[in-house]
Amino acid sequence: IPVALRIAPGQETHGTARFSEPPPMNFRELSADPDIAAAFPLMASLRDCIREDTFLPEVRRQQIEGYRLYGAFDGDRLVALAGVRRTHTLARGEHLFIDDLVTAADERGRGCGRAMLAWLAAQAKADGLRRIHLDSRSTAKGFYEKVGFTFATSIPCSVDIDDPALRPPARESAE
């Protein structure tokens, strides 16, 4: 489900949600190989199709296209993770797209995801962007609505390129 958050000048970016106070967190980009590799368990809790042995090369491949991986840390512990990219599309204009956003299971409900989104919004705003977009699972819809996202009417979909439905129709031969 596509969702968007508009970042207006002076706008609070954390919405009106009521969460318990998040732990004190530090946010930083994960760019060194050991930091990215250490993020695998948390990312795997969101993306069950990734593998530990290919995670680092997959992140590096996405980085070529502008992907950045950010972590929220409570001390030395990674409590939230976001994979984002600055992009431009005809439909959405210039915006920050959040590909991945996940909070450690034992930290959910404490405001870590909200804090990560607020930090990302501040970074996007400093970079001159006015909107954040992401595709949400239906199970996260309530969370995103609470933090100020609005849901669009389009529905993301995909098809395998080898799907028989994509084959050109067979031409009848003239005899």
C-alpha atoms as an extended CHARMM CRD file, in Angstrom:
* protein
*
       175  EXT
         1         1  ILE       CA              0.0000000000        0.0000000000        0.0000000000  PROA      1               0.0000000000
         2         2  PRO       CA              1.7300000000        3.2430000000       -1.0510000000  PROA      2               0.0000000000
         3         3  VAL       CA              1.8240000000        5.8950000000        1.6350000000  PROA      3               0.0000000000
         4         4  ALA       CA              3.1620000000        9.4230000000        1.7930000000  PROA      4               0.0000000000
         5         5  LEU       CA              4.1590000000       11.9300000000        4.4330000000  PROA      5               0.0000000000
         6         6  ARG       CA              4.3260000000       15.5880000000        3.4900000000  PROA      6               0.0000000000
         7         7  ILE       CA              6.9990000000       17.5570000000        5.3100000000  PROA      7               0.0000000000
         8         8  ALA       CA              5.6490000000       21.0900000000        5.5520000000  PROA      8               0.0000000000
         9         9  PRO       CA              7.7750000000       23.9400000000        6.9020000000  PROA      9               0.0000000000
        10        10  GLY       CA              7.5280000000       23.9410000000       10.7020000000  PROA      10              0.0000000000
        11        11  GLN       CA              5.4330000000       20.7560000000       10.7130000000  PROA      11              0.0000000000
        12        12  GLU       CA              5.8480000000       18.2370000000       13.4940000000  PROA      12              0.0000000000
        13        13  THR       CA              6.9620000000       15.0440000000       11.7830000000  PROA      13              0.0000000000
        14        14  HSD       CA              5.9690000000       12.6220000000       14.5050000000  PROA      14              0.0000000000
        15        15  GLY       CA              2.1720000000       12.9860000000       14.2110000000  PROA      15              0.0000000000
        16        16  THR       CA             -0.1190000000       12.6730000000       17.1920000000  PROA      16              0.0000000000
        17        17  ALA       CA              0.6070000000        9.0600000000       18.1140000000  PROA      17              0.0000000000
        18        18  ARG       CA              0.9110000000        8.1830000000       21.7770000000  PROA      18              0.0000000000
        19        19  PHE       CA              3.8830000000        5.9320000000       22.4130000000  PROA      19              0.0000000000
        20        20  SER       CA              5.9610000000        5.2420000000       25.4480000000  PROA      20              0.0000000000
        21        21  GLU       CA              9.1480000000        7.2530000000       25.5150000000  PROA      21              0.0000000000
        22        22  PRO       CA             11.7920000000        5.7740000000       23.2220000000  PROA      22              0.0000000000
        23        23  PRO       CA             15.1750000000        4.9820000000       24.6780000000  PROA      23              0.0000000000
        24        24  PRO       CA             17.8640000000        7.6150000000       24.0800000000  PROA      24              0.0000000000
        25        25  MET       CA             19.0650000000        6.8760000000       20.5720000000  PROA      25              0.0000000000
        26        26  ASN       CA             21.8800000000        7.8260000000       18.2790000000  PROA      26              0.0000000000
        27        27  PHE       CA             21.3270000000        7.6710000000       14.5290000000  PROA      27              0.0000000000
        28        28  ARG       CA             24.0140000000        7.0280000000       11.9630000000  PROA      28              0.0000000000
        29        29  GLU       CA             24.5850000000        5.6750000000        8.4990000000  PROA      29              0.0000000000
        30        30  LEU       CA             25.8660000000        2.1120000000        8.3260000000  PROA      30              0.0000000000
        31        31  SER       CA             28.5910000000        2.2070000000        5.7080000000  PROA      31              0.0000000000
        32        32  ALA       CA             31.4020000000       -0.0580000000        6.9400000000  PROA      32              0.0000000000
        33        33  ASP       CA             31.1690000000       -3.7470000000        6.0420000000  PROA      33              0.0000000000
        34        34  PRO       CA             31.0440000000       -4.9270000000        9.6940000000  PROA      34              0.0000000000
        35        35  ASP       CA             28.2270000000       -2.4770000000       10.5170000000  PROA      35              0.0000000000
        36        36  ILE       CA             26.1470000000       -3.5620000000        7.5230000000  PROA      36              0.0000000000
        37        37  ALA       CA             26.7540000000       -7.2360000000        8.2310000000  PROA      37              0.0000000000
        38        38  ALA       CA             25.7620000000       -6.7310000000       11.8870000000  PROA      38              0.0000000000
        39        39  ALA       CA             22.4180000000       -5.3060000000       10.7080000000  PROA      39              0.0000000000
        40        40  PHE       CA             21.4970000000       -8.5690000000        8.9730000000  PROA      40              0.0000000000
        41        41  PRO       CA             19.5250000000      -10.1800000000       11.8500000000  PROA      41              0.0000000000
        42        42  LEU       CA             17.2990000000       -7.1330000000       12.2480000000  PROA      42              0.0000000000
        43        43  MET       CA             16.7800000000       -6.7360000000        8.4910000000  PROA      43              0.0000000000
        44        44  ALA       CA             16.0340000000      -10.4650000000        8.2020000000  PROA      44              0.0000000000
        45        45  SER       CA             13.1590000000       -9.9970000000       10.6460000000  PROA      45              0.0000000000
        46        46  LEU       CA             11.5770000000       -7.7500000000        7.9960000000  PROA      46              0.0000000000
        47        47  ARG       CA             12.8250000000       -9.3610000000        4.7940000000  PROA      47              0.0000000000
        48        48  ASP       CA             12.6280000000      -13.1350000000        5.1340000000  PROA      48              0.0000000000
        49        49  CYS       CA             13.9570000000      -13.7070000000        1.6120000000  PROA      49              0.0000000000
        50        50  ILE       CA             17.4340000000      -12.3000000000        2.2870000000  PROA      50              0.0000000000
        51        51  ARG       CA             20.3990000000      -14.5080000000        3.1280000000  PROA      51              0.0000000000
        52        52  GLU       CA             23.2770000000      -13.6930000000        5.4090000000  PROA      52              0.0000000000
        53        53  ASP       CA             25.9070000000      -14.7190000000        2.8530000000  PROA      53              0.0000000000
        54        54  THR       CA             24.5290000000      -12.3180000000        0.2000000000  PROA      54              0.0000000000
        55        55  PHE       CA             23.2870000000       -9.4740000000        2.4150000000  PROA      55              0.0000000000
        56        56  LEU       CA             26.3950000000       -7.2800000000        2.2310000000  PROA      56              0.0000000000
        57        57  PRO       CA             26.7800000000       -7.6040000000       -1.5680000000  PROA      57              0.0000000000
        58        58  GLU       CA             23.0550000000       -6.8720000000       -2.0180000000  PROA      58              0.0000000000
        59        59  VAL       CA             23.3010000000       -3.7120000000        0.0940000000  PROA      59              0.0000000000
        60        60  ARG       CA             26.4250000000       -2.6410000000       -1.8050000000  PROA      60              0.0000000000
        61        61  ARG       CA             24.6130000000       -3.1810000000       -5.1100000000  PROA      61              0.0000000000
        62        62  GLN       CA             21.6880000000       -1.0280000000       -3.9630000000  PROA      62              0.0000000000
        63        63  GLN       CA             24.1020000000        1.6620000000       -2.7470000000  PROA      63              0.0000000000
        64        64  ILE       CA             25.2720000000        2.1310000000       -6.3260000000  PROA      64              0.0000000000
        65        65  GLU       CA             21.7100000000        3.3200000000       -7.0240000000  PROA      65              0.0000000000
        66        66  GLY       CA             21.6020000000        5.6560000000       -4.0070000000  PROA      66              0.0000000000
        67        67  TYR       CA             20.3900000000        3.3430000000       -1.2380000000  PROA      67              0.0000000000
        68        68  ARG       CA             21.5290000000        4.2840000000        2.2650000000  PROA      68              0.0000000000
        69        69  LEU       CA             21.2140000000        2.1890000000        5.3940000000  PROA      69              0.0000000000
        70        70  TYR       CA             20.6910000000        3.9750000000        8.7160000000  PROA      70              0.0000000000
        71        71  GLY       CA             20.6370000000        2.5720000000       12.2130000000  PROA      71              0.0000000000
        72        72  ALA       CA             19.1330000000        3.8180000000       15.4510000000  PROA      72              0.0000000000
        73        73  PHE       CA             21.2360000000        2.7460000000       18.4170000000  PROA      73              0.0000000000
        74        74  ASP       CA             20.4840000000        2.5480000000       22.1310000000  PROA      74              0.0000000000
        75        75  GLY       CA             24.0690000000        2.5740000000       23.3190000000  PROA      75              0.0000000000
        76        76  ASP       CA             25.7750000000       -0.0310000000       21.1280000000  PROA      76              0.0000000000
        77        77  ARG       CA             22.5600000000       -1.9470000000       20.4020000000  PROA      77              0.0000000000
        78        78  LEU       CA             20.8650000000       -1.5480000000       17.0110000000  PROA      78              0.0000000000
        79        79  VAL       CA             17.1620000000       -1.0180000000       17.8180000000  PROA      79              0.0000000000
        80        80  ALA       CA             15.8130000000        0.2460000000       14.4760000000  PROA      80              0.0000000000
        81        81  LEU       CA             16.9560000000        0.1220000000       10.8920000000  PROA      81              0.0000000000
        82        82  ALA       CA             15.9590000000        2.0600000000        7.7790000000  PROA      82              0.0000000000
        83        83  GLY       CA             16.9900000000        1.6230000000        4.1610000000  PROA      83              0.0000000000
        84        84  VAL       CA             16.2060000000        4.7300000000        2.1150000000  PROA      84              0.0000000000
        85        85  ARG       CA             16.9360000000        6.4200000000       -1.1730000000  PROA      85              0.0000000000
        86        86  ARG       CA             16.4390000000        9.8810000000       -2.5840000000  PROA      86              0.0000000000
        87        87  THR       CA             14.6070000000        9.5930000000       -5.8560000000  PROA      87              0.0000000000
        88        88  HSD       CA             12.4410000000       11.3910000000       -8.3870000000  PROA      88              0.0000000000
        89        89  THR       CA              9.4830000000       10.0300000000      -10.2910000000  PROA      89              0.0000000000
        90        90  LEU       CA              6.9820000000       11.6730000000      -12.5920000000  PROA      90              0.0000000000
        91        91  ALA       CA              4.1470000000       10.6520000000      -10.2860000000  PROA      91              0.0000000000
        92        92  ARG       CA              5.7380000000       11.7690000000       -7.0140000000  PROA      92              0.0000000000
        93        93  GLY       CA              8.4250000000       14.2940000000       -7.8840000000  PROA      93              0.0000000000
        94        94  GLU       CA             11.5610000000       14.5300000000       -5.7310000000  PROA      94              0.0000000000
        95        95  HSD       CA             11.1940000000       12.5710000000       -2.4880000000  PROA      95              0.0000000000
        96        96  LEU       CA             12.7700000000       10.2400000000        0.0300000000  PROA      96              0.0000000000
        97        97  PHE       CA             11.6510000000        6.6500000000       -0.4510000000  PROA      97              0.0000000000
        98        98  ILE       CA             11.8550000000        4.2870000000        2.4970000000  PROA      98              0.0000000000
        99        99  ASP       CA             12.5270000000        0.7870000000        1.2180000000  PROA      99              0.0000000000
       100       100  ASP       CA             12.9830000000       -0.7990000000        4.6340000000  PROA      100             0.0000000000
       101       101  LEU       CA             11.9740000000        0.1960000000        8.1460000000  PROA      101             0.0000000000
       102       102  VAL       CA             12.1330000000       -2.2350000000       11.0410000000  PROA      102             0.0000000000
       103       103  THR       CA             12.3420000000       -2.0460000000       14.8200000000  PROA      103             0.0000000000
       104       104  ALA       CA             13.7110000000       -4.8180000000       17.0420000000  PROA      104             0.0000000000
       105       105  ALA       CA             10.7840000000       -6.9360000000       18.2540000000  PROA      105             0.0000000000
       106       106  ASP       CA             11.4730000000       -6.2570000000       21.9330000000  PROA      106             0.0000000000
       107       107  GLU       CA             11.5890000000       -2.4880000000       21.2850000000  PROA      107             0.0000000000
       108       108  ARG       CA              8.2960000000       -2.1610000000       19.3770000000  PROA      108             0.0000000000
       109       109  GLY       CA              5.7620000000        0.1470000000       20.9720000000  PROA      109             0.0000000000
       110       110  ARG       CA              8.4550000000        2.2500000000       22.6420000000  PROA      110             0.0000000000
       111       111  GLY       CA              8.6550000000        4.8910000000       19.9040000000  PROA      111             0.0000000000
       112       112  CYS       CA             11.8260000000        3.7160000000       18.1530000000  PROA      112             0.0000000000
       113       113  GLY       CA             10.1670000000        3.5350000000       14.7190000000  PROA      113             0.0000000000
       114       114  ARG       CA              8.5560000000        6.9320000000       15.2320000000  PROA      114             0.0000000000
       115       115  ALA       CA             11.9000000000        8.3890000000       16.3160000000  PROA      115             0.0000000000
       116       116  MET       CA             13.6150000000        6.8950000000       13.2570000000  PROA      116             0.0000000000
       117       117  LEU       CA             10.9470000000        8.3810000000       10.9780000000  PROA      117             0.0000000000
       118       118  ALA       CA             11.2620000000       11.7820000000       12.6610000000  PROA      118             0.0000000000
       119       119  TRP       CA             15.0350000000       11.6670000000       12.2170000000  PROA      119             0.0000000000
       120       120  LEU       CA             14.6920000000       10.6460000000        8.5520000000  PROA      120             0.0000000000
       121       121  ALA       CA             12.1560000000       13.4450000000        8.0060000000  PROA      121             0.0000000000
       122       122  ALA       CA             14.5720000000       15.9750000000        9.5020000000  PROA      122             0.0000000000
       123       123  GLN       CA             17.3510000000       14.6870000000        7.2270000000  PROA      123             0.0000000000
       124       124  ALA       CA             15.0560000000       14.8230000000        4.1840000000  PROA      124             0.0000000000
       125       125  LYS       CA             13.9530000000       18.3370000000        5.0340000000  PROA      125             0.0000000000
       126       126  ALA       CA             17.5820000000       19.4600000000        5.4340000000  PROA      126             0.0000000000
       127       127  ASP       CA             18.2140000000       18.0170000000        1.9510000000  PROA      127             0.0000000000
       128       128  GLY       CA             15.3740000000       20.1130000000        0.5170000000  PROA      128             0.0000000000
       129       129  LEU       CA             12.8270000000       17.3140000000        0.2230000000  PROA      129             0.0000000000
       130       130  ARG       CA              9.2000000000       17.8510000000        1.1690000000  PROA      130             0.0000000000
       131       131  ARG       CA              7.8090000000       14.3350000000        1.0260000000  PROA      131             0.0000000000
       132       132  ILE       CA              8.5520000000       10.7900000000        2.1510000000  PROA      132             0.0000000000
       133       133  HSD       CA              7.0170000000        7.7750000000        0.4170000000  PROA      133             0.0000000000
       134       134  LEU       CA              7.0190000000        4.0950000000        1.2640000000  PROA      134             0.0000000000
       135       135  ASP       CA              5.0740000000        0.9340000000        0.5210000000  PROA      135             0.0000000000
       136       136  SER       CA              3.4790000000       -0.5060000000        3.6400000000  PROA      136             0.0000000000
       137       137  ARG       CA              2.3370000000       -3.9260000000        4.6850000000  PROA      137             0.0000000000
       138       138  SER       CA             -1.2980000000       -3.9010000000        5.7180000000  PROA      138             0.0000000000
       139       139  THR       CA             -0.2150000000       -4.9280000000        9.2320000000  PROA      139             0.0000000000
       140       140  ALA       CA              1.7200000000       -1.6530000000        9.6270000000  PROA      140             0.0000000000
       141       141  LYS       CA             -1.0230000000        0.6380000000        8.3110000000  PROA      141             0.0000000000
       142       142  GLY       CA             -2.1300000000        1.7720000000       11.7830000000  PROA      142             0.0000000000
       143       143  PHE       CA              1.4160000000        2.6900000000       12.7810000000  PROA      143             0.0000000000
       144       144  TYR       CA              1.9870000000        4.7830000000        9.6620000000  PROA      144             0.0000000000
       145       145  GLU       CA             -1.3550000000        6.5530000000       10.0130000000  PROA      145             0.0000000000
       146       146  LYS       CA             -0.5240000000        7.4400000000       13.6340000000  PROA      146             0.0000000000
       147       147  VAL       CA              2.7440000000        9.0690000000       12.6000000000  PROA      147             0.0000000000
       148       148  GLY       CA              1.1270000000       11.1820000000        9.8690000000  PROA      148             0.0000000000
       149       149  PHE       CA              1.2750000000        9.1580000000        6.6690000000  PROA      149             0.0000000000
       150       150  THR       CA             -1.6860000000        9.1970000000        4.2930000000  PROA      150             0.0000000000
       151       151  PHE       CA             -2.5550000000        6.2140000000        2.1520000000  PROA      151             0.0000000000
       152       152  ALA       CA             -2.7850000000        6.5030000000       -1.6250000000  PROA      152             0.0000000000
       153       153  THR       CA             -5.2320000000        4.5960000000       -3.7490000000  PROA      153             0.0000000000
       154       154  SER       CA             -2.7800000000        2.6810000000       -5.9160000000  PROA      154             0.0000000000
       155       155  ILE       CA             -1.8230000000       -0.8540000000       -4.9590000000  PROA      155             0.0000000000
       156       156  PRO       CA              1.7080000000       -2.0930000000       -5.6170000000  PROA      156             0.0000000000
       157       157  CYS       CA              1.7790000000       -5.2420000000       -7.6610000000  PROA      157             0.0000000000
       158       158  SER       CA              4.3370000000       -7.3890000000       -9.4480000000  PROA      158             0.0000000000
       159       159  VAL       CA              4.6230000000      -10.2670000000      -11.8650000000  PROA      159             0.0000000000
       160       160  ASP       CA              7.3980000000      -12.7070000000      -12.6570000000  PROA      160             0.0000000000
       161       161  ILE       CA              8.7750000000      -11.9240000000      -16.1230000000  PROA      161             0.0000000000
       162       162  ASP       CA              8.4180000000      -15.5950000000      -17.0650000000  PROA      162             0.0000000000
       163       163  ASP       CA              4.7080000000      -15.6250000000      -16.2220000000  PROA      163             0.0000000000
       164       164  PRO       CA              2.7710000000      -17.2050000000      -19.1260000000  PROA      164             0.0000000000
       165       165  ALA       CA              0.3430000000      -14.2730000000      -19.0820000000  PROA      165             0.0000000000
       166       166  LEU       CA              3.1480000000      -12.0200000000      -20.3610000000  PROA      166             0.0000000000
       167       167  ARG       CA              3.9160000000      -14.1340000000      -23.4090000000  PROA      167             0.0000000000
       168       168  PRO       CA              2.8250000000      -12.6510000000      -26.7050000000  PROA      168             0.0000000000
       169       169  PRO       CA             -0.2490000000      -14.3250000000      -28.1430000000  PROA      169             0.0000000000
       170       170  ALA       CA              0.5370000000      -17.1300000000      -30.5290000000  PROA      170             0.0000000000
       171       171  ARG       CA              0.1250000000      -16.1270000000      -34.1460000000  PROA      171             0.0000000000
       172       172  GLU       CA             -1.8280000000      -18.4510000000      -36.3130000000  PROA      172             0.0000000000
       173       173  SER       CA              0.0700000000      -19.5650000000      -39.3680000000  PROA      173             0.0000000000
       174       174  ALA       CA             -1.5230000000      -19.0240000000      -42.7610000000  PROA      174             0.0000000000
       175       175  GLU       CA             -1.6190000000      -22.1540000000      -44.8560000000  PROA      175             0.0000000000
